[in-house]
JSON list of C-alpha atoms in Angstrom, two decimals:
[
{"chain": "A", "resi": 1, "resn": "UNK", "atom": "CA", "xyz": [-139.15, 104.60, -47.11]},
{"chain": "A", "resi": 2, "resn": "UNK", "atom": "CA", "xyz": [-142.02, 106.22, -45.22]},
{"chain": "A", "resi": 3, "resn": "UNK", "atom": "CA", "xyz": [-144.38, 108.88, -46.45]},
{"chain": "A", "resi": 4, "resn": "UNK", "atom": "CA", "xyz": [-145.76, 111.19, -43.80]},
{"chain": "A", "resi": 5, "resn": "UNK", "atom": "CA", "xyz": [-148.65, 113.56, -44.31]},
{"chain": "A", "resi": 6, "resn": "UNK", "atom": "CA", "xyz": [-148.31, 116.90, -42.61]},
{"chain": "A", "resi": 7, "resn": "UNK", "atom": "CA", "xyz": [-151.46, 118.78, -41.73]},
{"chain": "A", "resi": 8, "resn": "UNK", "atom": "CA", "xyz": [-151.37, 122.55, -41.29]},
{"chain": "A", "resi": 9, "resn": "UNK", "atom": "CA", "xyz": [-154.25, 124.08, -39.37]},
{"chain": "A", "resi": 10, "resn": "UNK", "atom": "CA", "xyz": [-155.14, 127.68, -40.19]},
{"chain": "A", "resi": 11, "resn": "UNK", "atom": "CA", "xyz": [-154.72, 130.15, -37.36]},
{"chain": "A", "resi": 12, "resn": "UNK", "atom": "CA", "xyz": [-158.33, 131.25, -37.87]},
{"chain": "A", "resi": 13, "resn": "UNK", "atom": "CA", "xyz": [-161.38, 129.44, -39.09]},
{"chain": "A", "resi": 14, "resn": "UNK", "atom": "CA", "xyz": [-163.16, 130.30, -42.30]},
{"chain": "A", "resi": 15, "resn": "UNK", "atom": "CA", "xyz": [-164.99, 133.59, -42.13]},
{"chain": "A", "resi": 16, "resn": "UNK", "atom": "CA", "xyz": [-162.75, 135.15, -39.48]},
{"chain": "A", "resi": 17, "resn": "UNK", "atom": "CA", "xyz": [-161.67, 138.11, -41.63]},
{"chain": "A", "resi": 18, "resn": "UNK", "atom": "CA", "xyz": [-159.36, 136.11, -43.89]},
{"chain": "A", "resi": 19, "resn": "UNK", "atom": "CA", "xyz": [-158.59, 138.07, -47.03]},
{"chain": "A", "resi": 20, "resn": "UNK", "atom": "CA", "xyz": [-156.62, 137.84, -50.23]},
{"chain": "A", "resi": 21, "resn": "UNK", "atom": "CA", "xyz": [-155.33, 140.50, -52.58]},
{"chain": "A", "resi": 22, "resn": "UNK", "atom": "CA", "xyz": [-154.60, 140.00, -56.28]},
{"chain": "A", "resi": 23, "resn": "UNK", "atom": "CA", "xyz": [-151.05, 141.12, -56.93]},
{"chain": "A", "resi": 24, "resn": "UNK", "atom": "CA", "xyz": [-149.72, 142.94, -59.97]},
{"chain": "A", "resi": 25, "resn": "UNK", "atom": "CA", "xyz": [-147.43, 145.87, -60.79]},
{"chain": "A", "resi": 26, "resn": "UNK", "atom": "CA", "xyz": [-150.24, 148.21, -59.68]},
{"chain": "A", "resi": 27, "resn": "UNK", "atom": "CA", "xyz": [-151.02, 148.75, -55.99]},
{"chain": "A", "resi": 28, "resn": "UNK", "atom": "CA", "xyz": [-154.02, 146.75, -54.77]},
{"chain": "A", "resi": 29, "resn": "UNK", "atom": "CA", "xyz": [-155.56, 147.06, -51.30]},
{"chain": "A", "resi": 30, "resn": "UNK", "atom": "CA", "xyz": [-157.62, 144.75, -49.07]},
{"chain": "A", "resi": 31, "resn": "UNK", "atom": "CA", "xyz": [-161.36, 145.30, -49.32]},
{"chain": "A", "resi": 32, "resn": "UNK", "atom": "CA", "xyz": [-161.81, 145.26, -45.56]},
{"chain": "A", "resi": 33, "resn": "UNK", "atom": "CA", "xyz": [-159.77, 146.41, -42.60]},
{"chain": "A", "resi": 34, "resn": "UNK", "atom": "CA", "xyz": [-157.34, 143.90, -41.09]},
{"chain": "A", "resi": 35, "resn": "UNK", "atom": "CA", "xyz": [-159.45, 143.62, -37.95]},
{"chain": "A", "resi": 36, "resn": "UNK", "atom": "CA", "xyz": [-156.56, 142.97, -35.56]},
{"chain": "A", "resi": 37, "resn": "UNK", "atom": "CA", "xyz": [-153.12, 144.34, -34.62]},
{"chain": "A", "resi": 38, "resn": "UNK", "atom": "CA", "xyz": [-151.15, 141.23, -35.68]},
{"chain": "A", "resi": 39, "resn": "UNK", "atom": "CA", "xyz": [-151.43, 139.10, -38.79]},
{"chain": "A", "resi": 40, "resn": "UNK", "atom": "CA", "xyz": [-149.57, 136.55, -40.87]},
{"chain": "A", "resi": 41, "resn": "UNK", "atom": "CA", "xyz": [-149.22, 137.14, -44.60]},
{"chain": "A", "resi": 42, "resn": "UNK", "atom": "CA", "xyz": [-148.31, 134.68, -47.33]},
{"chain": "A", "resi": 43, "resn": "UNK", "atom": "CA", "xyz": [-147.62, 135.55, -50.95]},
{"chain": "A", "resi": 44, "resn": "UNK", "atom": "CA", "xyz": [-147.35, 133.31, -53.99]},
{"chain": "A", "resi": 45, "resn": "UNK", "atom": "CA", "xyz": [-144.74, 135.71, -55.45]},
{"chain": "A", "resi": 46, "resn": "UNK", "atom": "CA", "xyz": [-142.31, 138.26, -54.02]},
{"chain": "A", "resi": 47, "resn": "UNK", "atom": "CA", "xyz": [-144.23, 141.42, -53.21]},
{"chain": "A", "resi": 48, "resn": "UNK", "atom": "CA", "xyz": [-144.06, 144.63, -51.19]},
{"chain": "A", "resi": 49, "resn": "UNK", "atom": "CA", "xyz": [-146.70, 145.72, -48.66]},
{"chain": "A", "resi": 50, "resn": "UNK", "atom": "CA", "xyz": [-147.74, 148.95, -46.96]},
{"chain": "A", "resi": 51, "resn": "UNK", "atom": "CA", "xyz": [-150.16, 149.06, -44.03]},
{"chain": "A", "resi": 52, "resn": "UNK", "atom": "CA", "xyz": [-152.29, 152.09, -43.18]},
{"chain": "A", "resi": 53, "resn": "UNK", "atom": "CA", "xyz": [-155.72, 153.70, -43.15]},
{"chain": "A", "resi": 54, "resn": "UNK", "atom": "CA", "xyz": [-155.62, 154.33, -46.91]},
{"chain": "A", "resi": 55, "resn": "UNK", "atom": "CA", "xyz": [-152.37, 152.74, -48.13]},
{"chain": "A", "resi": 56, "resn": "UNK", "atom": "CA", "xyz": [-150.76, 152.75, -51.56]},
{"chain": "A", "resi": 57, "resn": "UNK", "atom": "CA", "xyz": [-147.93, 150.27, -52.06]},
{"chain": "A", "resi": 58, "resn": "UNK", "atom": "CA", "xyz": [-144.80, 150.96, -54.07]},
{"chain": "A", "resi": 59, "resn": "UNK", "atom": "CA", "xyz": [-141.73, 148.82, -54.53]},
{"chain": "A", "resi": 60, "resn": "UNK", "atom": "CA", "xyz": [-139.59, 151.67, -53.18]},
{"chain": "A", "resi": 61, "resn": "UNK", "atom": "CA", "xyz": [-141.33, 152.03, -49.79]},
{"chain": "A", "resi": 62, "resn": "UNK", "atom": "CA", "xyz": [-143.07, 148.68, -49.28]},
{"chain": "A", "resi": 63, "resn": "UNK", "atom": "CA", "xyz": [-141.96, 145.99, -46.83]},
{"chain": "A", "resi": 64, "resn": "UNK", "atom": "CA", "xyz": [-140.63, 143.07, -48.90]},
{"chain": "A", "resi": 65, "resn": "UNK", "atom": "CA", "xyz": [-142.52, 139.79, -48.54]},
{"chain": "A", "resi": 66, "resn": "UNK", "atom": "CA", "xyz": [-140.69, 136.78, -50.01]},
{"chain": "A", "resi": 67, "resn": "UNK", "atom": "CA", "xyz": [-142.58, 134.26, -52.11]},
{"chain": "A", "resi": 68, "resn": "UNK", "atom": "CA", "xyz": [-144.03, 131.15, -50.46]},
{"chain": "A", "resi": 69, "resn": "UNK", "atom": "CA", "xyz": [-143.12, 132.21, -46.92]},
{"chain": "A", "resi": 70, "resn": "UNK", "atom": "CA", "xyz": [-145.33, 132.86, -43.88]},
{"chain": "A", "resi": 71, "resn": "UNK", "atom": "CA", "xyz": [-144.44, 136.33, -42.56]},
{"chain": "A", "resi": 72, "resn": "UNK", "atom": "CA", "xyz": [-145.82, 137.63, -39.24]},
{"chain": "A", "resi": 73, "resn": "UNK", "atom": "CA", "xyz": [-146.53, 141.36, -39.20]},
{"chain": "A", "resi": 74, "resn": "UNK", "atom": "CA", "xyz": [-147.59, 143.62, -36.33]},
{"chain": "A", "resi": 75, "resn": "UNK", "atom": "CA", "xyz": [-147.57, 147.20, -35.11]},
{"chain": "A", "resi": 76, "resn": "UNK", "atom": "CA", "xyz": [-150.64, 148.51, -36.91]},
{"chain": "A", "resi": 77, "resn": "UNK", "atom": "CA", "xyz": [-154.23, 149.36, -36.01]},
{"chain": "A", "resi": 78, "resn": "UNK", "atom": "CA", "xyz": [-157.08, 146.89, -36.43]},
{"chain": "A", "resi": 79, "resn": "UNK", "atom": "CA", "xyz": [-158.77, 149.52, -38.62]},
{"chain": "A", "resi": 80, "resn": "UNK", "atom": "CA", "xyz": [-155.86, 149.56, -41.12]},
{"chain": "A", "resi": 81, "resn": "UNK", "atom": "CA", "xyz": [-155.76, 147.93, -44.55]},
{"chain": "A", "resi": 82, "resn": "UNK", "atom": "CA", "xyz": [-152.90, 146.30, -46.46]},
{"chain": "A", "resi": 83, "resn": "UNK", "atom": "CA", "xyz": [-151.81, 147.42, -49.93]},
{"chain": "A", "resi": 84, "resn": "UNK", "atom": "CA", "xyz": [-149.48, 145.24, -51.99]},
{"chain": "A", "resi": 85, "resn": "UNK", "atom": "CA", "xyz": [-147.56, 145.39, -55.26]},
{"chain": "A", "resi": 86, "resn": "UNK", "atom": "CA", "xyz": [-145.10, 143.24, -57.23]},
{"chain": "A", "resi": 87, "resn": "UNK", "atom": "CA", "xyz": [-142.00, 144.41, -59.07]},
{"chain": "A", "resi": 88, "resn": "UNK", "atom": "CA", "xyz": [-143.09, 142.18, -61.97]},
{"chain": "A", "resi": 89, "resn": "UNK", "atom": "CA", "xyz": [-145.66, 139.50, -62.66]},
{"chain": "A", "resi": 90, "resn": "UNK", "atom": "CA", "xyz": [-148.83, 138.58, -60.82]},
{"chain": "A", "resi": 91, "resn": "UNK", "atom": "CA", "xyz": [-149.80, 136.51, -57.80]},
{"chain": "A", "resi": 92, "resn": "UNK", "atom": "CA", "xyz": [-151.90, 136.47, -54.63]},
{"chain": "A", "resi": 93, "resn": "UNK", "atom": "CA", "xyz": [-151.28, 137.77, -51.12]},
{"chain": "A", "resi": 94, "resn": "UNK", "atom": "CA", "xyz": [-153.16, 135.98, -48.31]},
{"chain": "A", "resi": 95, "resn": "UNK", "atom": "CA", "xyz": [-153.81, 137.64, -44.96]}
]
């Protein structure tokens, strides 16, 4: 039996506007703007996101992001922010 190591290279290097958002049942928003018109998000738990100039996420209107899955998103302005919320529990959203 062989063991193979798989290396995953980040799309951006450290310091290139990578962000994370602490997730809970209250809406939390990125500190900084997204800085581009496309991004990939990854969440440690199922969550719901809203993108906009001053967004507030709710479970009812947010785009669902499944847990432990890379999800490409696009169609927003580089000056927008991302707000995220969970239906229950806590976790982290990475952008």
